Every structure is written in structure tokens, then in C-alpha cells.
CSV table of N, CA, C and O in Angstrom, one decimal:
chain,number,residue,atom,x,y,z
P,246,MET,N,-133.9,-17.3,-70.0
P,246,MET,CA,-133.0,-16.5,-69.2
P,246,MET,C,-132.4,-15.4,-70.2
P,246,MET,O,-132.1,-15.6,-71.3
P,247,THR,N,-132.4,-14.2,-69.6
P,247,THR,CA,-131.8,-13.1,-70.4
P,247,THR,C,-130.4,-12.8,-70.0
P,247,THR,O,-130.1,-12.9,-68.8
P,248,LEU,N,-129.5,-12.6,-71.0
P,248,LEU,CA,-128.2,-12.3,-70.7
P,248,LEU,C,-128.1,-10.9,-69.9
P,248,LEU,O,-128.7,-10.0,-70.4
P,249,GLN,N,-127.4,-10.9,-68.9
P,249,GLN,CA,-127.3,-9.6,-68.1
P,249,GLN,C,-126.1,-8.8,-68.6
P,249,GLN,O,-125.0,-9.3,-68.7
P,250,THR,N,-126.3,-7.5,-68.8
P,250,THR,CA,-125.2,-6.6,-69.1
P,250,THR,C,-124.7,-6.2,-67.8
P,250,THR,O,-125.4,-5.8,-66.9
P,251,VAL,N,-123.4,-6.4,-67.6
P,251,VAL,CA,-122.7,-6.1,-66.3
P,251,VAL,C,-121.8,-4.9,-66.5
P,251,VAL,O,-121.3,-4.6,-67.5
P,252,ASN,N,-121.5,-4.3,-65.3
P,252,ASN,CA,-120.6,-3.2,-65.3
P,252,ASN,C,-119.2,-3.7,-64.9
P,252,ASN,O,-119.0,-5.0,-64.7
P,253,GLU,N,-118.2,-2.9,-64.8
P,253,GLU,CA,-116.9,-3.3,-64.5
P,253,GLU,C,-116.7,-4.1,-63.2
P,253,GLU,O,-116.1,-5.2,-63.2
P,254,GLU,N,-117.4,-3.7,-62.2
P,254,GLU,CA,-117.3,-4.3,-60.9
P,254,GLU,C,-117.9,-5.7,-60.9
P,254,GLU,O,-117.4,-6.7,-60.5
P,255,GLN,N,-119.1,-5.8,-61.6
P,255,GLN,CA,-119.8,-7.1,-61.7
P,255,GLN,C,-119.0,-8.0,-62.6
P,255,GLN,O,-118.9,-9.2,-62.3
P,256,TYR,N,-118.4,-7.5,-63.6
P,256,TYR,CA,-117.6,-8.3,-64.5
P,256,TYR,C,-116.4,-8.9,-63.7
P,256,TYR,O,-116.2,-10.2,-63.8
P,257,ARG,N,-115.7,-8.1,-63.0
P,257,ARG,CA,-114.6,-8.7,-62.2
P,257,ARG,C,-115.0,-9.7,-61.2
P,257,ARG,O,-114.3,-10.7,-61.0
P,258,THR,N,-116.1,-9.5,-60.5
P,258,THR,CA,-116.6,-10.4,-59.6
P,258,THR,C,-117.0,-11.7,-60.3
P,258,THR,O,-116.7,-12.8,-59.8
P,259,ASN,N,-117.6,-11.6,-61.4
P,259,ASN,CA,-118.1,-12.8,-62.2
P,259,ASN,C,-116.9,-13.6,-62.6
P,259,ASN,O,-116.9,-14.8,-62.4
P,260,ILE,N,-116.0,-13.0,-63.3
P,260,ILE,CA,-114.9,-13.9,-63.9
P,260,ILE,C,-113.9,-14.4,-62.8
P,260,ILE,O,-113.3,-15.4,-63.0
P,261,ASN,N,-113.9,-13.7,-61.6
P,261,ASN,CA,-113.0,-14.2,-60.6
P,261,ASN,C,-113.6,-15.2,-59.6
P,261,ASN,O,-113.0,-15.7,-58.7
P,262,SER,N,-114.9,-15.5,-59.9
P,262,SER,CA,-115.6,-16.5,-59.1
P,262,SER,C,-115.1,-17.9,-59.6
P,262,SER,O,-114.7,-18.0,-60.8
P,263,PRO,N,-115.1,-18.9,-58.8
P,263,PRO,CA,-114.6,-20.2,-59.2
P,263,PRO,C,-115.6,-20.7,-60.3
P,263,PRO,O,-116.8,-20.5,-60.3
P,264,GLY,N,-115.0,-21.5,-61.2
P,264,GLY,CA,-115.9,-22.1,-62.3
P,264,GLY,C,-115.7,-21.4,-63.6
P,264,GLY,O,-114.7,-20.7,-63.9
P,265,VAL,N,-116.6,-21.7,-64.5
P,265,VAL,CA,-116.5,-21.2,-65.9
P,265,VAL,C,-117.5,-20.1,-66.1
P,265,VAL,O,-118.6,-20.1,-65.7
P,266,SER,N,-116.9,-19.0,-66.7
P,266,SER,CA,-117.7,-17.8,-67.1
P,266,SER,C,-117.6,-17.6,-68.6
P,266,SER,O,-116.5,-17.7,-69.1
P,267,VAL,N,-118.7,-17.2,-69.2
P,267,VAL,CA,-118.7,-16.8,-70.6
P,267,VAL,C,-119.1,-15.3,-70.7
P,267,VAL,O,-120.2,-15.0,-70.2
P,268,VAL,N,-118.3,-14.5,-71.3
P,268,VAL,CA,-118.6,-13.1,-71.4
P,268,VAL,C,-118.5,-12.7,-72.8
P,268,VAL,O,-117.5,-12.9,-73.5
P,269,GLU,N,-119.6,-12.0,-73.3
P,269,GLU,CA,-119.7,-11.5,-74.6
P,269,GLU,C,-119.4,-10.0,-74.5
P,269,GLU,O,-119.9,-9.3,-73.7
P,270,PHE,N,-118.5,-9.6,-75.4
P,270,PHE,CA,-118.1,-8.2,-75.5
P,270,PHE,C,-118.8,-7.6,-76.8
P,270,PHE,O,-118.5,-8.2,-77.9
P,271,GLY,N,-119.6,-6.7,-76.7
P,271,GLY,CA,-120.3,-6.1,-77.9
P,271,GLY,C,-120.9,-4.8,-77.6
P,271,GLY,O,-120.4,-4.1,-76.7
P,272,ALA,N,-121.8,-4.3,-78.4
P,272,ALA,CA,-122.4,-3.0,-78.3
P,272,ALA,C,-123.9,-3.1,-78.7
P,272,ALA,O,-124.2,-4.0,-79.6
P,273,VAL,N,-124.7,-2.2,-78.3
P,273,VAL,CA,-126.2,-2.3,-78.6
P,273,VAL,C,-126.4,-2.0,-80.1
P,273,VAL,O,-127.3,-2.5,-80.7
P,274,TRP,N,-125.5,-1.3,-80.7
P,274,TRP,CA,-125.6,-0.9,-82.1
P,274,TRP,C,-125.0,-2.0,-83.1
P,274,TRP,O,-125.1,-1.8,-84.3
P,275,CYS,N,-124.4,-3.0,-82.6
P,275,CYS,CA,-123.7,-4.0,-83.4
P,275,CYS,C,-124.7,-5.1,-83.8
P,275,CYS,O,-125.2,-5.9,-83.0
P,276,PRO,N,-125.0,-5.2,-85.2
P,276,PRO,CA,-125.9,-6.2,-85.7
P,276,PRO,C,-125.5,-7.7,-85.3
P,276,PRO,O,-126.4,-8.5,-84.9
P,277,PRO,N,-124.3,-8.1,-85.5
P,277,PRO,CA,-123.9,-9.5,-85.2
P,277,PRO,C,-124.1,-9.8,-83.7
P,277,PRO,O,-124.4,-10.9,-83.3
P,278,CYS,N,-123.9,-8.8,-82.9
P,278,CYS,CA,-124.1,-8.9,-81.4
P,278,CYS,C,-125.6,-9.3,-81.1
P,278,CYS,O,-125.9,-10.1,-80.3
P,279,LYS,N,-126.5,-8.6,-81.9
P,279,LYS,CA,-127.9,-8.9,-81.7
P,279,LYS,C,-128.2,-10.3,-82.1
P,279,LYS,O,-129.1,-10.9,-81.5
P,280,HIS,N,-127.6,-10.8,-83.1
P,280,HIS,CA,-127.8,-12.2,-83.6
P,280,HIS,C,-127.2,-13.2,-82.6
P,280,HIS,O,-127.7,-14.3,-82.5
P,281,LEU,N,-126.2,-12.8,-81.9
P,281,LEU,CA,-125.5,-13.7,-80.9
P,281,LEU,C,-126.3,-13.8,-79.6
P,281,LEU,O,-126.3,-14.9,-79.0
P,282,GLN,N,-127.1,-12.8,-79.3
P,282,GLN,CA,-127.8,-12.8,-78.0
P,282,GLN,C,-128.7,-14.0,-77.8
P,282,GLN,O,-128.5,-14.7,-76.8
P,283,PRO,N,-129.5,-14.4,-78.7
P,283,PRO,CA,-130.4,-15.6,-78.5
P,283,PRO,C,-129.6,-16.9,-78.4
P,283,PRO,O,-130.0,-17.8,-77.7
P,284,ILE,N,-128.5,-16.9,-79.1
P,284,ILE,CA,-127.6,-18.1,-79.0
P,284,ILE,C,-127.1,-18.3,-77.6
P,284,ILE,O,-127.1,-19.4,-77.0
P,285,LEU,N,-126.5,-17.2,-77.1
P,285,LEU,CA,-126.0,-17.3,-75.7
P,285,LEU,C,-127.1,-17.4,-74.7
P,285,LEU,O,-126.9,-18.2,-73.7
P,286,GLU,N,-128.2,-16.9,-74.9
P,286,GLU,CA,-129.3,-17.1,-73.9
P,286,GLU,C,-129.8,-18.5,-73.9
P,286,GLU,O,-130.0,-19.1,-72.9
P,287,ASN,N,-129.8,-19.2,-75.1
P,287,ASN,CA,-130.1,-20.6,-75.2
P,287,ASN,C,-129.1,-21.4,-74.5
P,287,ASN,O,-129.4,-22.4,-73.8
P,288,LEU,N,-127.8,-21.1,-74.7
P,288,LEU,CA,-126.7,-21.8,-74.0
P,288,LEU,C,-126.8,-21.6,-72.5
P,288,LEU,O,-126.6,-22.6,-71.7
P,289,ALA,N,-127.1,-20.4,-72.1
P,289,ALA,CA,-127.3,-20.2,-70.6
P,289,ALA,C,-128.4,-21.0,-70.0
P,289,ALA,O,-128.2,-21.6,-68.9
P,290,ASP,N,-129.5,-21.2,-70.8
P,290,ASP,CA,-130.5,-22.1,-70.3
P,290,ASP,C,-130.1,-23.5,-70.3
P,290,ASP,O,-130.4,-24.3,-69.3
P,291,GLU,N,-129.3,-24.0,-71.3
P,291,GLU,CA,-128.8,-25.3,-71.3
P,291,GLU,C,-127.9,-25.7,-70.2
P,291,GLU,O,-127.9,-26.7,-69.6
P,292,TYR,N,-126.9,-24.8,-69.9
P,292,TYR,CA,-125.9,-25.0,-68.9
P,292,TYR,C,-126.4,-24.7,-67.5
P,292,TYR,O,-125.8,-25.2,-66.5
P,293,GLY,N,-127.4,-23.9,-67.4
P,293,GLY,CA,-127.9,-23.6,-66.0
P,293,GLY,C,-126.8,-23.0,-65.1
P,293,GLY,O,-126.0,-22.1,-65.6
P,294,ALA,N,-126.8,-23.4,-63.9
P,294,ALA,CA,-125.9,-22.9,-62.9
P,294,ALA,C,-124.4,-23.3,-63.1
P,294,ALA,O,-123.5,-22.8,-62.4
P,295,SER,N,-124.2,-24.3,-64.0
P,295,SER,CA,-122.8,-24.8,-64.1
P,295,SER,C,-121.9,-23.8,-64.9
P,295,SER,O,-120.7,-23.9,-64.8
P,296,VAL,N,-122.5,-22.8,-65.6
P,296,VAL,CA,-121.7,-21.8,-66.3
P,296,VAL,C,-122.4,-20.5,-66.1
P,296,VAL,O,-123.6,-20.3,-66.3
P,297,SER,N,-121.6,-19.5,-65.9
P,297,SER,CA,-122.1,-18.1,-65.7
P,297,SER,C,-121.9,-17.4,-67.0
P,297,SER,O,-120.9,-17.4,-67.7
P,298,PHE,N,-123.0,-16.7,-67.4
P,298,PHE,CA,-123.0,-15.9,-68.7
P,298,PHE,C,-123.3,-14.4,-68.4
P,298,PHE,O,-124.1,-14.1,-67.6
P,299,ALA,N,-122.5,-13.6,-69.1
P,299,ALA,CA,-122.7,-12.1,-69.0
P,299,ALA,C,-122.3,-11.4,-70.2
P,299,ALA,O,-121.7,-12.1,-71.1
P,300,LYS,N,-122.6,-10.2,-70.4
P,300,LYS,CA,-122.2,-9.4,-71.5
P,300,LYS,C,-121.7,-8.0,-71.1
P,300,LYS,O,-122.2,-7.5,-70.1
P,301,ILE,N,-120.7,-7.5,-71.8
P,301,ILE,CA,-120.2,-6.2,-71.5
P,301,ILE,C,-120.4,-5.3,-72.7
P,301,ILE,O,-120.2,-5.7,-73.9
P,302,ASP,N,-121.0,-4.1,-72.5
P,302,ASP,CA,-121.1,-3.1,-73.6
P,302,ASP,C,-119.8,-2.4,-73.6
P,302,ASP,O,-119.4,-1.7,-72.7
P,303,VAL,N,-119.0,-2.6,-74.7
P,303,VAL,CA,-117.7,-2.0,-74.8
P,303,VAL,C,-117.7,-0.4,-74.8
P,303,VAL,O,-116.7,0.2,-74.5
P,304,ASP,N,-118.9,0.1,-75.2
P,304,ASP,CA,-119.0,1.6,-75.1
P,304,ASP,C,-119.1,2.1,-73.7
P,304,ASP,O,-118.7,3.2,-73.4
P,305,GLU,N,-119.7,1.2,-72.8
P,305,GLU,CA,-119.9,1.6,-71.4
P,305,GLU,C,-118.6,1.2,-70.6
P,305,GLU,O,-118.4,1.9,-69.6
P,306,CYS,N,-117.9,0.3,-71.0
P,306,CYS,CA,-116.7,-0.2,-70.3
P,306,CYS,C,-115.5,-0.3,-71.2
P,306,CYS,O,-114.9,-1.4,-71.4
P,307,PRO,N,-115.0,0.8,-71.7
P,307,PRO,CA,-113.9,0.8,-72.6
P,307,PRO,C,-112.6,0.3,-72.0
P,307,PRO,O,-111.8,-0.3,-72.7
P,308,GLU,N,-112.4,0.5,-70.7
P,308,GLU,CA,-111.2,0.0,-70.0
P,308,GLU,C,-111.1,-1.5,-70.1
P,308,GLU,O,-110.0,-2.0,-70.3
P,309,ILE,N,-112.2,-2.2,-69.9
P,309,ILE,CA,-112.2,-3.6,-69.9
P,309,ILE,C,-112.0,-4.1,-71.3
P,309,ILE,O,-111.2,-5.1,-71.5
P,310,ALA,N,-112.6,-3.5,-72.3
P,310,ALA,CA,-112.4,-3.8,-73.7
P,310,ALA,C,-110.9,-3.7,-74.1
P,310,ALA,O,-110.4,-4.6,-74.7
P,311,GLU,N,-110.3,-2.6,-73.6
P,311,GLU,CA,-108.9,-2.5,-73.9
P,311,GLU,C,-108.0,-3.5,-73.2
P,311,GLU,O,-107.1,-4.1,-73.8
P,312,GLU,N,-108.3,-3.7,-71.9
P,312,GLU,CA,-107.6,-4.7,-71.1
P,312,GLU,C,-107.7,-6.1,-71.7
P,312,GLU,O,-106.7,-6.9,-71.7
P,313,GLN,N,-108.8,-6.4,-72.3
P,313,GLN,CA,-109.0,-7.8,-72.9
P,313,GLN,C,-108.7,-7.8,-74.4
P,313,GLN,O,-108.9,-8.8,-75.1
P,314,ALA,N,-108.1,-6.7,-74.9
P,314,ALA,CA,-107.7,-6.6,-76.3
P,314,ALA,C,-108.9,-6.9,-77.3
P,314,ALA,O,-108.7,-7.7,-78.3
P,315,ILE,N,-110.0,-6.3,-77.0
P,315,ILE,CA,-111.2,-6.5,-77.9
P,315,ILE,C,-111.0,-5.6,-79.1
P,315,ILE,O,-111.0,-4.4,-79.0
P,316,MET,N,-110.9,-6.2,-80.3
P,316,MET,CA,-110.7,-5.5,-81.5
P,316,MET,C,-111.9,-5.6,-82.4
P,316,MET,O,-112.0,-4.8,-83.4
P,317,SER,N,-112.7,-6.6,-82.3
P,317,SER,CA,-113.9,-6.8,-83.1
P,317,SER,C,-115.0,-7.2,-82.2
P,317,SER,O,-114.8,-7.8,-81.2
P,318,MET,N,-116.2,-7.0,-82.7
P,318,MET,CA,-117.4,-7.4,-82.0
P,318,MET,C,-118.3,-8.3,-82.9
P,318,MET,O,-118.4,-8.0,-84.1
P,319,PRO,N,-119.0,-9.2,-82.3
P,319,PRO,CA,-118.8,-9.6,-80.9
P,319,PRO,C,-117.6,-10.5,-80.7
P,319,PRO,O,-117.1,-11.1,-81.6
P,320,THR,N,-117.1,-10.4,-79.5
P,320,THR,CA,-116.0,-11.3,-79.0
P,320,THR,C,-116.5,-12.0,-77.8
P,320,THR,O,-117.0,-11.3,-76.9
P,321,VAL,N,-116.4,-13.3,-77.7
P,321,VAL,CA,-116.8,-14.0,-76.6
P,321,VAL,C,-115.5,-14.6,-76.0
P,321,VAL,O,-114.7,-15.3,-76.6
P,322,ILE,N,-115.3,-14.4,-74.7
P,322,ILE,CA,-114.2,-14.9,-73.9
P,322,ILE,C,-114.7,-15.9,-72.9
P,322,ILE,O,-115.6,-15.6,-72.1
P,323,VAL,N,-114.1,-17.1,-72.9
P,323,VAL,CA,-114.5,-18.1,-71.9
P,323,VAL,C,-113.4,-18.1,-70.8
P,323,VAL,O,-112.2,-18.2,-71.1
P,324,TYR,N,-113.8,-17.9,-69.6
P,324,TYR,CA,-112.8,-17.9,-68.4
P,324,TYR,C,-113.1,-19.1,-67.6
P,324,TYR,O,-114.2,-19.6,-67.4
P,325,ARG,N,-112.0,-19.6,-66.9
P,325,ARG,CA,-112.1,-20.6,-65.9
P,325,ARG,C,-111.3,-20.1,-64.7
P,325,ARG,O,-110.1,-19.8,-64.8
P,326,ASP,N,-112.0,-20.0,-63.6
P,326,ASP,CA,-111.4,-19.5,-62.3
P,326,ASP,C,-110.6,-18.2,-62.5
P,326,ASP,O,-109.5,-18.0,-62.0
P,327,GLY,N,-111.2,-17.3,-63.3
P,327,GLY,CA,-110.6,-16.0,-63.5
P,327,GLY,C,-109.6,-15.8,-64.6
P,327,GLY,O,-109.2,-14.7,-64.9
P,328,GLN,N,-109.3,-16.9,-65.3
P,328,GLN,CA,-108.3,-16.9,-66.3
P,328,GLN,C,-108.9,-17.1,-67.7
P,328,GLN,O,-109.7,-18.1,-67.8
P,329,PRO,N,-108.6,-16.3,-68.7
P,329,PRO,CA,-109.2,-16.5,-70.0
P,329,PRO,C,-108.6,-17.8,-70.6
P,329,PRO,O,-107.4,-18.1,-70.5
P,330,VAL,N,-109.5,-18.7,-71.1
P,330,VAL,CA,-109.2,-20.0,-71.6
P,330,VAL,C,-109.3,-20.0,-73.2
P,330,VAL,O,-108.5,-20.6,-73.8
P,331,ASP,N,-110.3,-19.3,-73.7
P,331,ASP,CA,-110.5,-19.2,-75.1
P,331,ASP,C,-111.2,-17.9,-75.5
P,331,ASP,O,-111.9,-17.4,-74.7
P,332,LYS,N,-111.0,-17.5,-76.8
P,332,LYS,CA,-111.6,-16.3,-77.3
P,332,LYS,C,-112.1,-16.6,-78.7
P,332,LYS,O,-111.4,-17.1,-79.5
P,333,LEU,N,-113.4,-16.3,-78.9
P,333,LEU,CA,-114.1,-16.5,-80.2
P,333,LEU,C,-114.4,-15.1,-80.7
P,333,LEU,O,-115.2,-14.4,-80.1
P,334,VAL,N,-113.9,-14.7,-81.8
P,334,VAL,CA,-114.1,-13.4,-82.4
P,334,VAL,C,-115.0,-13.5,-83.6
P,334,VAL,O,-114.9,-14.4,-84.4
P,335,GLY,N,-116.0,-12.7,-83.6
P,335,GLY,CA,-117.0,-12.7,-84.7
P,335,GLY,C,-118.2,-13.6,-84.3
P,335,GLY,O,-118.1,-14.4,-83.4
P,336,LEU,N,-119.2,-13.5,-85.1
P,336,LEU,CA,-120.4,-14.4,-84.9
P,336,LEU,C,-120.1,-15.8,-85.4
P,336,LEU,O,-119.6,-16.0,-86.5
P,337,ARG,N,-120.4,-16.8,-84.5
P,337,ARG,CA,-120.1,-18.2,-84.8
P,337,ARG,C,-121.4,-19.0,-84.6
P,337,ARG,O,-122.3,-18.5,-83.9
P,338,PRO,N,-121.5,-20.2,-85.2
P,338,PRO,CA,-122.7,-21.0,-84.9
P,338,PRO,C,-122.7,-21.5,-83.4
P,338,PRO,O,-121.6,-21.5,-82.8
P,339,LYS,N,-123.8,-21.8,-83.0
P,339,LYS,CA,-124.0,-22.2,-81.6
P,339,LYS,C,-123.0,-23.4,-81.2
P,339,LYS,O,-122.5,-23.4,-80.1
P,340,ALA,N,-122.8,-24.3,-82.2
P,340,ALA,CA,-122.0,-25.4,-81.9
P,340,ALA,C,-120.5,-25.0,-81.6
P,340,ALA,O,-119.9,-25.7,-80.7
P,341,ALA,N,-120.1,-23.9,-82.1
P,341,ALA,CA,-118.7,-23.5,-81.8
P,341,ALA,C,-118.6,-23.0,-80.4
P,341,ALA,O,-117.6,-23.4,-79.7
P,342,TYR,N,-119.6,-22.3,-79.9
P,342,TYR,CA,-119.5,-21.9,-78.5
P,342,TYR,C,-119.7,-23.1,-77.6
P,342,TYR,O,-119.0,-23.2,-76.5
P,343,LYS,N,-120.6,-24.0,-77.9
P,343,LYS,CA,-120.8,-25.2,-77.1
P,343,LYS,C,-119.5,-26.0,-77.0
P,343,LYS,O,-119.2,-26.5,-75.9
P,344,THR,N,-118.8,-26.2,-78.1
P,344,THR,CA,-117.6,-27.0,-78.1
P,344,THR,C,-116.6,-26.4,-77.1
P,344,THR,O,-115.9,-27.1,-76.3
P,345,VAL,N,-116.4,-25.0,-77.2
P,345,VAL,CA,-115.4,-24.4,-76.3
P,345,VAL,C,-115.8,-24.5,-74.8
P,345,VAL,O,-115.0,-24.8,-74.0
P,346,ILE,N,-117.1,-24.3,-74.6
P,346,ILE,CA,-117.6,-24.4,-73.2
P,346,ILE,C,-117.4,-25.8,-72.7
P,346,ILE,O,-116.9,-26.0,-71.5
P,347,ASP,N,-117.8,-26.8,-73.4
P,347,ASP,CA,-117.7,-28.2,-73.0
P,347,ASP,C,-116.2,-28.5,-72.7
P,347,ASP,O,-115.9,-29.1,-71.7
P,348,ARG,N,-115.3,-28.1,-73.6
P,348,ARG,CA,-113.9,-28.4,-73.4
P,348,ARG,C,-113.4,-27.7,-72.1
P,348,ARG,O,-112.6,-28.2,-71.4
P,349,THR,N,-113.9,-26.5,-71.9
P,349,THR,CA,-113.4,-25.7,-70.7
P,349,THR,C,-114.0,-26.4,-69.4
P,349,THR,O,-113.3,-26.5,-68.4
P,350,LEU,N,-115.2,-26.9,-69.5
P,350,LEU,CA,-115.8,-27.6,-68.3
P,350,LEU,C,-115.0,-28.9,-68.0
P,350,LEU,O,-114.9,-29.2,-66.8
P,351,GLN,N,-114.6,-29.6,-69.0
P,351,GLN,CA,-113.9,-30.8,-68.8
P,351,GLN,C,-112.4,-30.7,-68.4
P,351,GLN,O,-111.9,-31.5,-67.7
P,352,GLY,N,-111.8,-29.6,-68.8
P,352,GLY,CA,-110.4,-29.4,-68.5
P,352,GLY,C,-110.1,-28.9,-67.2
P,352,GLY,O,-109.2,-28.9,-66.6
């Protein structure tokens, strides 16, 4: 599965849907963001339909980046039912993202 880059409208629809959503905030020119993409794609395959995955290009959607206080890239925010639950700033190992997603699914 490929991570889909979404626009502002798709982002709002995605995070306001019931359930868990994982959104990566990055840019095409960001090297750590490029390293993160296969990790998130792998997690998207693992979780299937139980978790929604998307990415936002902060250059294309600066309003959302400002609204979510994105100061560094990549930043991954995990939402449950439209509310941010956790924020991971910088490139992390796959296990860090999995831990946060699992905790969010259980909670």
C-alpha cells in the first residue's frame, strides 16, 4: 500500500472519521521523511482497515501545518475520533510508531 498524500479537505475528512488515523507531516525534499515512508507503508499494510494512514505535504498545506504546530519534519500525529492523541517528532524506529498506534487502538 502506498501512503496517499491528501489535501486539506481530505485531511479533515480523514481525521474526523471514527477510529484511529495516522498522519505524517513532511515534504518531498525532506530526507528523513523519505526514510519514514516505507515504515509507514509497512504499518499501513500490517494494520489494514483498522487504522487510516495519510500524509500531508506542509509546503502544499501550510495552514494545517500551522494549525497542528508542526515545527520539525517528519512529524506523525495519531488521532482517535478526530482528536490528536500523540505526536512523534523526527524519524523514529518502526517500533515507536507501532507502540503509539497499539496504545491508541486499545484506549
